[in-house]
Short mmCIF file of C-alpha atoms in Angstrom, two decimals:
data_model
loop_
_atom_site.label_atom_id
_atom_site.label_comp_id
_atom_site.label_asym_id
_atom_site.label_seq_id
_atom_site.Cartn_x
_atom_site.Cartn_y
_atom_site.Cartn_z
CA UNK G 1 20.16 4.27 -7.75
CA UNK G 2 19.66 4.88 -4.09
CA UNK G 3 16.01 6.30 -4.60
CA UNK G 4 15.44 3.23 -6.54
CA UNK G 5 16.55 1.11 -4.00
CA UNK G 6 14.22 2.65 -1.64
CA UNK G 7 10.91 2.26 -3.23
CA UNK G 8 11.74 -1.50 -3.66
CA UNK G 9 12.76 -1.21 0.34
CA UNK G 10 8.99 0.80 1.08
CA UNK G 11 7.09 -1.66 -1.51
CA UNK G 12 8.12 -4.98 0.32
CA UNK G 13 6.96 -2.88 3.67
CA UNK G 14 3.94 -1.83 2.25
CA UNK G 15 3.38 -5.71 0.87
CA UNK G 16 3.75 -6.46 4.99
CA UNK G 17 1.00 -3.93 5.43
CA UNK G 18 -1.70 -5.28 3.50
CA UNK G 19 -1.18 -8.99 4.80
CA UNK G 20 -1.09 -8.07 8.15
CA UNK G 21 2.40 -8.41 9.22
CA UNK G 22 2.77 -4.65 10.99
CA UNK G 23 5.58 -5.41 13.29
CA UNK G 24 8.05 -6.55 10.33
CA UNK G 25 6.92 -3.43 8.18
CA UNK G 26 7.29 -0.93 10.96
CA UNK G 27 10.84 -2.33 11.46
CA UNK G 28 11.58 -1.99 7.76
CA UNK G 29 10.11 0.95 7.66
CA UNK G 30 12.22 2.54 10.96
CA UNK G 31 15.24 1.28 9.62
CA UNK G 32 15.31 3.27 6.71
CA UNK G 33 13.48 6.47 7.65
CA UNK G 34 12.21 8.50 4.45
CA UNK G 35 10.59 11.69 6.58
CA UNK G 36 10.81 13.70 3.90
CA UNK G 37 8.46 11.27 2.34
CA UNK G 38 4.62 11.48 2.91
CA UNK G 39 3.61 7.76 1.92
CA UNK G 40 6.64 7.25 4.37
CA UNK G 41 4.51 8.50 7.37
CA UNK G 42 1.09 6.77 5.91
CA UNK G 43 2.53 3.33 5.78
CA UNK G 44 4.63 3.65 9.24
CA UNK G 45 1.15 5.23 11.19
CA UNK G 46 -0.82 2.33 9.64
CA UNK G 47 1.40 -0.35 10.78
CA UNK G 48 2.20 1.64 14.13
CA UNK G 49 -1.32 1.87 14.52
CA UNK G 50 -2.47 -1.11 14.37
CA UNK G 51 0.01 -2.61 16.83
CA UNK G 52 -1.74 -0.06 19.51
CA UNK G 53 0.90 2.91 19.45
CA UNK G 54 -1.85 6.09 19.38
CA UNK G 55 0.44 8.04 18.04
CA UNK G 56 -0.04 6.13 14.77
CA UNK G 57 -2.94 8.56 13.75
CA UNK G 58 -0.94 11.84 13.86
CA UNK G 59 1.80 9.84 11.30
CA UNK G 60 -0.91 9.26 9.17
CA UNK G 61 -2.28 12.83 9.66
CA UNK G 62 0.94 14.15 8.86
CA UNK G 63 1.31 12.80 5.78
CA UNK G 64 -2.50 13.67 4.62
CA UNK G 65 -1.62 17.16 5.98
CA UNK G 66 1.63 17.38 3.42
CA UNK G 67 1.02 14.96 0.79
CA UNK G 68 0.14 16.87 -2.93
CA UNK G 69 -1.21 14.99 -5.48
CA UNK G 70 -3.12 11.74 -3.80
CA UNK G 71 -3.42 13.40 -0.12
CA UNK G 72 -7.29 11.81 -1.15
CA UNK G 73 -6.19 8.74 0.25
CA UNK G 74 -4.06 9.61 3.15
CA UNK G 75 -7.44 11.32 4.26
CA UNK G 76 -9.44 8.44 3.99
CA UNK G 77 -6.73 6.27 5.31
CA UNK G 78 -6.79 8.80 8.82
CA UNK G 79 -10.56 8.27 8.29
CA UNK G 80 -10.38 4.36 8.96
CA UNK G 81 -8.35 4.52 11.35
CA UNK G 82 -10.44 7.28 13.24
CA UNK G 83 -13.77 5.19 12.47
CA UNK G 84 -11.80 1.53 14.24
CA UNK G 85 -11.40 3.87 17.39
CA UNK G 86 -15.17 4.85 17.46
CA UNK G 87 -14.57 8.68 17.02
CA UNK G 88 -17.24 8.70 14.27
CA UNK G 89 -17.53 12.86 13.84
CA UNK G 90 -13.55 12.89 13.27
CA UNK G 91 -13.97 10.15 11.17
CA UNK G 92 -16.59 11.94 8.91
CA UNK G 93 -14.11 15.06 9.10
CA UNK G 94 -11.19 13.53 7.51
CA UNK G 95 -13.39 11.91 5.05
CA UNK G 96 -14.88 15.08 3.97
CA UNK G 97 -11.61 16.21 2.96
CA UNK G 98 -10.66 12.98 1.14
CA UNK G 99 -13.98 13.73 -0.71
CA UNK G 100 -12.75 17.40 -1.36
CA UNK G 101 -9.16 15.83 -2.55
CA UNK G 102 -10.92 12.76 -4.76
CA UNK G 103 -13.30 15.36 -6.57
CA UNK G 104 -11.02 17.74 -7.20
CA UNK G 105 -8.02 15.36 -8.64
CA UNK G 106 -11.41 13.20 -10.90
CA UNK G 107 -10.35 10.24 -9.17
CA UNK G 108 -13.80 8.09 -8.97
CA UNK G 109 -12.42 5.13 -7.49
CA UNK G 110 -11.57 7.79 -4.29
CA UNK G 111 -14.71 9.40 -4.48
CA UNK G 112 -16.68 5.78 -3.98
CA UNK G 113 -14.38 5.45 -0.83
CA UNK G 114 -15.00 8.35 0.31
CA UNK G 115 -18.92 8.19 0.27
CA UNK G 116 -18.69 4.44 1.41
CA UNK G 117 -16.73 5.77 4.63
CA UNK G 118 -18.95 8.88 5.38
CA UNK G 119 -22.22 6.51 5.07
CA UNK G 120 -20.78 4.30 7.94
CA UNK G 121 -19.99 7.37 10.16
CA UNK G 122 -23.18 8.46 9.98
CA UNK G 123 -24.41 4.97 10.30
CA UNK G 124 -22.78 4.65 13.36
CA UNK G 125 -23.74 8.07 15.04
CA UNK G 126 -27.44 7.66 14.26
CA UNK G 127 -28.31 9.55 10.98
CA UNK G 128 -29.66 6.92 8.78
CA UNK G 129 -31.16 9.75 6.79
CA UNK G 130 -27.41 10.87 5.87
CA UNK G 131 -26.48 7.40 6.28
CA UNK G 132 -28.51 6.32 3.56
CA UNK G 133 -28.36 9.52 1.00
CA UNK G 134 -24.00 8.83 0.94
CA UNK G 135 -24.52 4.90 0.70
CA UNK G 136 -26.92 5.60 -2.39
CA UNK G 137 -24.27 8.23 -3.87
CA UNK G 138 -21.41 5.30 -3.14
CA UNK G 139 -23.53 2.68 -5.12
CA UNK G 140 -24.58 5.08 -7.82
CA UNK G 141 -20.71 6.19 -8.48
CA UNK G 142 -20.07 2.71 -8.63
CA UNK G 143 -22.75 2.09 -11.09
CA UNK G 144 -21.75 4.89 -13.61
CA UNK G 145 -18.18 3.71 -13.63
CA UNK G 146 -18.20 0.53 -13.45
CA UNK G 147 -15.78 0.45 -10.04
CA UNK G 148 -16.97 -3.86 -9.79
CA UNK G 149 -14.43 -4.39 -7.31
CA UNK G 150 -16.06 -2.28 -4.88
CA UNK G 151 -19.51 -2.59 -5.49
CA UNK G 152 -19.55 -5.42 -2.76
CA UNK G 153 -18.62 -2.68 0.22
CA UNK G 154 -21.20 -0.31 -1.19
CA UNK G 155 -23.58 -2.86 -1.27
CA UNK G 156 -22.94 -4.53 2.06
CA UNK G 157 -23.44 -0.54 3.44
CA UNK G 158 -26.99 -0.44 1.62
CA UNK G 159 -27.60 -3.44 3.85
CA UNK G 160 -27.09 -2.20 7.40
CA UNK G 161 -28.04 1.16 6.84
CA UNK G 162 -31.56 -0.76 5.49
CA UNK G 163 -31.05 -3.05 8.69
CA UNK G 164 -30.54 0.40 10.95
CA UNK G 165 -33.73 1.50 9.51
CA UNK G 166 -36.07 -1.71 9.63
CA UNK G 167 -36.23 -2.21 6.22
CA UNK G 168 -35.36 -5.92 6.18
CA UNK G 169 -36.15 -7.08 3.04
CA UNK G 170 -34.23 -3.98 1.39
CA UNK G 171 -31.58 -5.09 3.57
CA UNK G 172 -31.62 -8.44 2.19
CA UNK G 173 -31.88 -7.65 -1.39
CA UNK G 174 -28.61 -5.74 -1.48
CA UNK G 175 -26.47 -8.26 0.75
CA UNK G 176 -28.16 -10.75 -1.88
CA UNK G 177 -26.96 -9.11 -4.34
CA UNK G 178 -23.54 -8.44 -2.77
CA UNK G 179 -23.05 -12.03 -2.35
CA UNK G 180 -24.09 -12.48 -6.07
CA UNK G 181 -20.62 -10.31 -7.02
CA UNK G 182 -17.55 -11.08 -8.09
CA UNK G 183 -16.35 -10.55 -4.36
CA UNK G 184 -12.26 -11.23 -2.64
CA UNK G 185 -12.05 -13.15 0.38
CA UNK G 186 -12.44 -10.11 2.77
CA UNK G 187 -15.52 -9.03 0.92
CA UNK G 188 -17.17 -11.71 0.76
CA UNK G 189 -16.43 -12.70 4.96
CA UNK G 190 -18.30 -9.38 5.35
CA UNK G 191 -21.58 -10.05 3.06
CA UNK G 192 -22.02 -13.09 4.50
CA UNK G 193 -22.30 -11.66 8.21
CA UNK G 194 -24.83 -8.54 6.32
CA UNK G 195 -26.89 -11.60 4.57
CA UNK G 196 -26.84 -13.78 8.11
CA UNK G 197 -27.72 -10.35 10.28
CA UNK G 198 -30.60 -9.18 7.92
CA UNK G 199 -32.15 -13.16 8.03
CA UNK G 200 -31.52 -13.19 11.51
CA UNK G 201 -32.96 -9.59 12.52
CA UNK G 202 -35.92 -10.93 9.91
CA UNK G 203 -36.55 -13.85 12.59
CA UNK G 204 -35.02 -16.43 10.55
CA UNK G 205 -32.20 -17.14 12.89
CA UNK G 206 -32.24 -21.49 11.97
CA UNK G 207 -31.43 -19.88 8.24
CA UNK G 208 -28.67 -17.36 9.32
CA UNK G 209 -26.69 -19.48 11.34
CA UNK G 210 -24.57 -21.70 8.25
CA UNK G 211 -23.93 -18.54 7.38
CA UNK G 212 -22.35 -16.52 9.66
CA UNK G 213 -20.24 -19.85 10.44
CA UNK G 214 -19.42 -19.77 7.37
CA UNK G 215 -18.13 -16.54 8.08
CA UNK G 216 -16.14 -17.35 10.82
CA UNK G 217 -14.62 -19.93 9.72
CA UNK G 218 -13.44 -18.19 6.83
CA UNK G 219 -12.08 -15.21 8.64
CA UNK G 220 -8.98 -17.15 10.38
CA UNK G 221 -7.99 -15.07 13.39
CA UNK G 222 -7.64 -11.89 14.97
CA UNK G 223 -9.91 -9.00 14.88
CA UNK G 224 -11.98 -10.43 11.43
CA UNK G 225 -12.75 -13.91 13.04
CA UNK G 226 -13.58 -11.45 16.40
CA UNK G 227 -15.93 -9.39 14.32
CA UNK G 228 -17.48 -12.37 12.80
CA UNK G 229 -18.39 -14.07 16.53
CA UNK G 230 -19.85 -10.83 17.50
CA UNK G 231 -22.43 -11.66 14.52
CA UNK G 232 -23.30 -14.82 15.30
CA UNK G 233 -23.58 -15.29 18.95
CA UNK G 234 -27.08 -13.24 18.65
CA UNK G 235 -28.67 -15.44 16.64
CA UNK G 236 -26.74 -18.30 18.55
CA UNK G 237 -28.90 -17.10 21.54
CA UNK G 238 -32.07 -16.69 19.17
CA UNK G 239 -31.78 -20.88 18.88
CA UNK G 240 -31.49 -21.66 22.96
CA UNK G 241 -27.63 -22.13 22.21
CA UNK G 242 -26.79 -20.26 25.15
CA UNK G 243 -23.29 -21.66 26.27
CA UNK G 244 -21.93 -21.83 22.21
CA UNK G 245 -22.87 -17.72 22.49
CA UNK G 246 -20.79 -17.35 25.33
CA UNK G 247 -18.02 -18.82 23.91
CA UNK G 248 -18.32 -17.09 20.79
CA UNK G 249 -18.17 -13.43 22.33
CA UNK G 250 -15.61 -14.73 25.25
CA UNK G 251 -13.56 -15.46 21.85
CA UNK G 252 -14.56 -12.34 20.37
CA UNK G 253 -14.41 -9.74 23.05
CA UNK G 254 -9.96 -9.35 23.85
CA UNK G 255 -9.74 -8.56 19.93
CA UNK G 256 -12.72 -5.87 19.46
CA UNK G 257 -10.63 -3.41 21.74
CA UNK G 258 -10.01 -1.74 18.17
CA UNK G 259 -13.96 -3.02 16.21
CA UNK G 260 -16.23 -0.37 17.85
CA UNK G 261 -19.36 -1.50 16.26
CA UNK G 262 -18.21 -5.75 16.72
CA UNK G 263 -17.72 -4.77 20.34
CA UNK G 264 -21.67 -3.20 20.52
CA UNK G 265 -22.56 -6.08 19.40
CA UNK G 266 -21.06 -8.61 21.24
CA UNK G 267 -22.08 -6.14 24.29
CA UNK G 268 -25.42 -6.38 23.79
CA UNK G 269 -25.05 -9.96 23.25
CA UNK G 270 -23.50 -10.77 27.07
CA UNK G 271 -26.10 -8.54 28.54
CA UNK G 272 -28.98 -10.27 26.72
CA UNK G 273 -27.14 -13.88 28.83
CA UNK G 274 -27.46 -11.94 32.07
CA UNK G 275 -31.04 -11.27 31.29
CA UNK G 276 -32.14 -14.74 31.07
CA UNK G 277 -29.30 -15.67 33.88
CA UNK G 278 -32.08 -13.03 35.97
CA UNK G 279 -28.53 -10.14 36.37
CA UNK G 280 -30.89 -7.84 35.71
CA UNK G 281 -28.21 -5.04 36.95
CA UNK G 282 -25.77 -6.53 35.42
CA UNK G 283 -27.67 -6.88 31.77
CA UNK G 284 -28.30 -3.04 31.93
CA UNK G 285 -24.97 -2.02 32.91
CA UNK G 286 -23.11 -3.96 30.25
CA UNK G 287 -26.37 -2.12 27.82
CA UNK G 288 -24.86 1.33 29.08
CA UNK G 289 -21.73 -0.11 27.87
CA UNK G 290 -22.83 -0.94 24.62
CA UNK G 291 -23.78 2.28 23.93
CA UNK G 292 -21.29 3.93 24.97
CA UNK G 293 -19.85 2.56 21.45
CA UNK G 294 -22.43 4.52 19.95
CA UNK G 295 -26.32 4.33 18.79
CA UNK G 296 -25.45 1.39 16.34
CA UNK G 297 -25.98 -1.70 16.61
CA UNK G 298 -28.49 -0.90 19.31
CA UNK G 299 -30.89 0.30 17.23
CA UNK G 300 -31.44 -2.94 15.21
CA UNK G 301 -30.67 -5.22 18.04
CA UNK G 302 -33.59 -4.29 19.61
CA UNK G 303 -35.41 -5.94 17.57
CA UNK G 304 -33.77 -9.75 18.20
CA UNK G 305 -33.97 -9.19 22.17
CA UNK G 306 -37.15 -7.01 22.82
CA UNK G 307 -37.58 -8.32 26.27
CA UNK G 308 -34.05 -6.80 27.00
CA UNK G 309 -34.87 -3.44 25.56
CA UNK G 310 -38.11 -3.90 27.29
CA UNK G 311 -36.26 -4.13 30.37
CA UNK G 312 -34.48 -1.15 30.18
CA UNK G 313 -37.30 1.06 29.24
CA UNK G 314 -38.94 -0.03 32.52
CA UNK G 315 -35.69 1.09 34.55
CA UNK G 316 -36.20 4.30 32.93
CA UNK G 317 -33.19 3.84 30.05
CA UNK G 318 -33.49 5.17 27.01
CA UNK G 319 -32.25 3.61 23.91
CA UNK G 320 -32.19 3.98 20.42
CA UNK G 321 -34.49 0.88 19.04
CA UNK G 322 -36.35 0.37 15.32
CA UNK G 323 -39.27 -0.34 14.32
CA UNK G 324 -39.84 -3.23 11.91
CA UNK G 325 -41.43 -1.86 8.55
CA UNK G 326 -44.91 -2.89 7.75
CA UNK G 327 -45.38 -1.72 4.20
CA UNK G 328 -43.22 -0.35 0.93
CA UNK G 329 -42.78 3.67 0.51
CA UNK G 330 -45.02 4.96 -2.41
CA UNK G 331 -42.86 5.48 -5.49
CA UNK G 332 -43.09 9.30 -6.98
CA UNK G 333 -41.33 9.66 -10.46
CA UNK G 334 -40.38 13.33 -11.83
CA UNK G 335 -40.15 12.69 -15.94
CA UNK G 336 -39.53 16.51 -16.29
CA UNK G 337 -36.64 18.05 -16.91
CA UNK G 338 -33.93 16.03 -14.69
CA UNK G 339 -35.39 12.33 -14.12
CA UNK G 340 -36.11 12.59 -9.99
CA UNK G 341 -36.92 9.51 -8.52
CA UNK G 342 -38.19 9.68 -4.94
CA UNK G 343 -39.17 6.09 -2.65
CA UNK G 344 -40.60 7.33 0.82
CA UNK G 345 -39.47 10.77 1.34
CA UNK G 346 -36.00 10.18 -0.03
CA UNK G 347 -34.72 10.86 -2.89
CA UNK G 348 -32.64 7.56 -4.76
CA UNK G 349 -29.74 8.71 -7.22
CA UNK G 350 -29.88 7.64 -10.74
CA UNK G 351 -26.34 7.75 -11.84
CA UNK G 352 -25.68 4.25 -14.17
CA UNK G 353 -29.22 2.98 -14.27
CA UNK G 354 -29.65 3.44 -17.74
CA UNK G 355 -33.49 3.60 -19.39
CA UNK G 356 -34.97 1.90 -15.61
CA UNK G 357 -35.83 5.01 -15.03
CA UNK G 358 -37.83 5.45 -17.64
CA UNK G 359 -39.20 2.37 -17.69
CA UNK G 360 -41.11 2.65 -14.38
CA UNK G 361 -42.54 6.03 -15.90
CA UNK G 362 -43.94 4.08 -19.22
CA UNK G 363 -45.52 1.71 -17.03
CA UNK G 364 -46.99 3.88 -14.19
CA UNK G 365 -48.24 5.78 -16.88
CA UNK G 366 -49.84 3.20 -19.46
CA UNK G 367 -49.99 0.45 -17.03
CA UNK G 368 -48.97 -3.73 -17.74
CA UNK G 369 -48.09 -4.21 -20.80
CA UNK G 370 -46.48 -6.95 -22.88
CA UNK G 371 -42.61 -7.13 -23.24
CA UNK G 372 -42.56 -6.24 -26.42
CA UNK G 373 -45.01 -2.99 -26.42
CA UNK G 374 -42.84 -1.46 -23.18
CA UNK G 375 -39.73 -2.18 -25.26
CA UNK G 376 -41.06 -0.58 -28.07
CA UNK G 377 -41.96 2.34 -25.80
CA UNK G 378 -38.07 2.68 -25.48
CA UNK G 379 -36.02 1.39 -28.18
CA UNK G 380 -36.73 1.61 -31.56
CA UNK G 381 -35.20 -0.42 -34.94
CA UNK G 382 -34.20 -3.39 -32.92
CA UNK G 383 -34.83 -6.85 -33.19
CA UNK G 384 -36.81 -8.73 -31.00
CA UNK G 385 -34.21 -10.84 -29.02
CA UNK G 386 -31.71 -7.84 -28.49
CA UNK G 387 -35.15 -5.81 -27.60
CA UNK G 388 -36.09 -8.09 -24.52
CA UNK G 389 -32.15 -8.50 -23.43
CA UNK G 390 -32.54 -4.78 -23.19
CA UNK G 391 -35.93 -4.75 -21.14
CA UNK G 392 -34.31 -7.74 -18.79
CA UNK G 393 -31.28 -6.09 -18.28
CA UNK G 394 -33.47 -2.69 -17.67
CA UNK G 395 -35.86 -3.79 -15.10
CA UNK G 396 -33.10 -5.51 -13.31
CA UNK G 397 -31.84 -2.29 -13.10
CA UNK G 398 -34.56 -1.12 -11.99
CA UNK G 399 -35.34 -3.25 -9.22
CA UNK G 400 -31.68 -1.92 -8.05
CA UNK G 401 -32.40 0.91 -7.67
CA UNK G 402 -35.84 0.11 -5.31
CA UNK G 403 -34.04 -2.95 -3.63
CA UNK G 404 -37.02 -4.42 -4.53
CA UNK G 405 -37.23 -7.91 -6.67
CA UNK G 406 -40.95 -7.04 -6.76
CA UNK G 407 -40.24 -3.76 -7.80
CA UNK G 408 -40.80 -4.22 -12.25
CA UNK G 409 -42.26 -7.56 -12.96
CA UNK G 410 -41.46 -9.84 -16.19
CA UNK G 411 -43.40 -13.22 -16.47
CA UNK G 412 -45.50 -14.70 -18.70
CA UNK G 413 -44.46 -12.36 -21.20
CA UNK G 414 -46.10 -9.68 -19.14
CA UNK G 415 -44.28 -6.61 -17.58
CA UNK G 416 -45.89 -4.68 -14.67
CA UNK G 417 -44.82 -2.84 -11.60
CA UNK G 418 -45.72 -4.19 -7.85
CA UNK G 419 -49.31 -3.34 -6.92
CA UNK G 420 -47.97 -3.82 -3.11
CA UNK G 421 -46.60 -0.15 -4.57
CA UNK G 422 -48.09 3.55 -4.69
CA UNK G 423 -46.79 5.24 -7.68
CA UNK G 424 -46.99 8.37 -9.27
CA UNK G 425 -45.79 10.44 -11.52
CA UNK G 426 -45.34 14.26 -10.77
CA UNK G 427 -45.36 17.58 -12.84
CA UNK G 428 -42.27 19.40 -13.62
CA UNK G 429 -40.32 21.65 -15.72
CA UNK G 430 -38.49 20.76 -18.39
CA UNK G 431 -39.19 18.51 -21.37
CA UNK G 432 -40.99 15.36 -20.93
CA UNK G 433 -37.68 12.10 -20.58
CA UNK G 434 -35.27 14.38 -22.35
CA UNK G 435 -33.40 11.80 -24.76
CA UNK G 436 -35.88 9.72 -25.31
CA UNK G 437 -36.50 9.06 -28.52
CA UNK G 438 -39.42 6.92 -29.25
CA UNK G 439 -42.51 7.23 -30.87
CA UNK G 440 -44.42 6.74 -27.22
CA UNK G 441 -42.40 9.28 -25.86
CA UNK G 442 -43.14 12.16 -28.59
CA UNK G 443 -46.87 11.49 -28.25
CA UNK G 444 -46.45 11.73 -24.24
CA UNK G 445 -44.29 15.17 -25.08
CA UNK G 446 -47.57 16.39 -27.44
CA UNK G 447 -49.72 15.51 -24.34
CA UNK G 448 -47.59 17.93 -22.49
CA UNK G 449 -47.49 20.61 -24.84
CA UNK G 450 -51.51 20.23 -25.14
CA UNK G 451 -52.37 20.27 -21.32
CA UNK G 452 -50.13 23.82 -21.21
#
């Protein structure tokens, strides 16, 4: 009976934490302490930290170290808190521990969360290649296991990483994908900000403004609104609305002590305001403070405020700066043995993408084709209606793999690859498109055997 009552008490405290009512949650937890329960430590630590008590981190760490089943989520929480503190390396260590636990316990959703967190941590340390690999892994896990409630977060992270690499078309594609998902209120806010910032960095601040304003208006109060205002301010500056930008940053900064990335962006906006007023010394000092937060988001803000970063370069200051991508990277496909796909120099995971890879191989080898002919190369024994729907869905999955709405085109009854890219089918060891049983695939295997 006593344990049942405590569980009810604990559940109430958890709901209070979820609603951001940390003071009430902490009072409930400390009124009925259960130090033998790891979950008590975890929840108390989360509440304490959000009330400004750094000792909350040690509570969560203790929970992670003593918990048996489900320890991955305690390590995940610790990683999240360390991230918000700006301790990227510490966050990555905790998230690696979380990922190990999730994989050992077969917790697919937990693994997606940990991979996402590791991608975020790498991004904020400037490890863009590692970050993109982690984020692609998270998105592939979401696709494979149909973790629909996590799709928005994975796609927004991909959008952020593409932005930081100067791949603005891909960034916009991922943000729009995220907004097309069924999102809760928080995830929708983040997706609105992602699309708005991708548009702004791409030189379209007027289109970005209503999205960023909507995000700020929906965010309520506190840190969520402050983070939205930090992304709104640069768009206002680009539209020569300096007074509004200054007010947005002034409202945001007091709430961003526990949100390092948004604080860095707000400081850049203040630095640009100072530069425009001729206060170059102050502008450079603000840039130094932003850099102390980490290389991101400075690297992408150089696209928005080139004159500010040119000033810094003339004064001998070195900052990470990204250049916008000018051409689409080439695609290599290896259909032999284990299927492998490379976009530029990075390999893209294929889990959960169905026959999208096989369709791209077919089109790379055979060229444009009627949808009926292309579909019959991948599926047999289906009605035309079913074949068309399958091909349409598979073409969409191929676009997803490349983050490009033009990667595979289906127009006027013709299906084709994007001619702006270089496409190459490369050799390898093993059977051609293992598991694909069609007349076309069998013919290609015969050709492969003859050539050997």
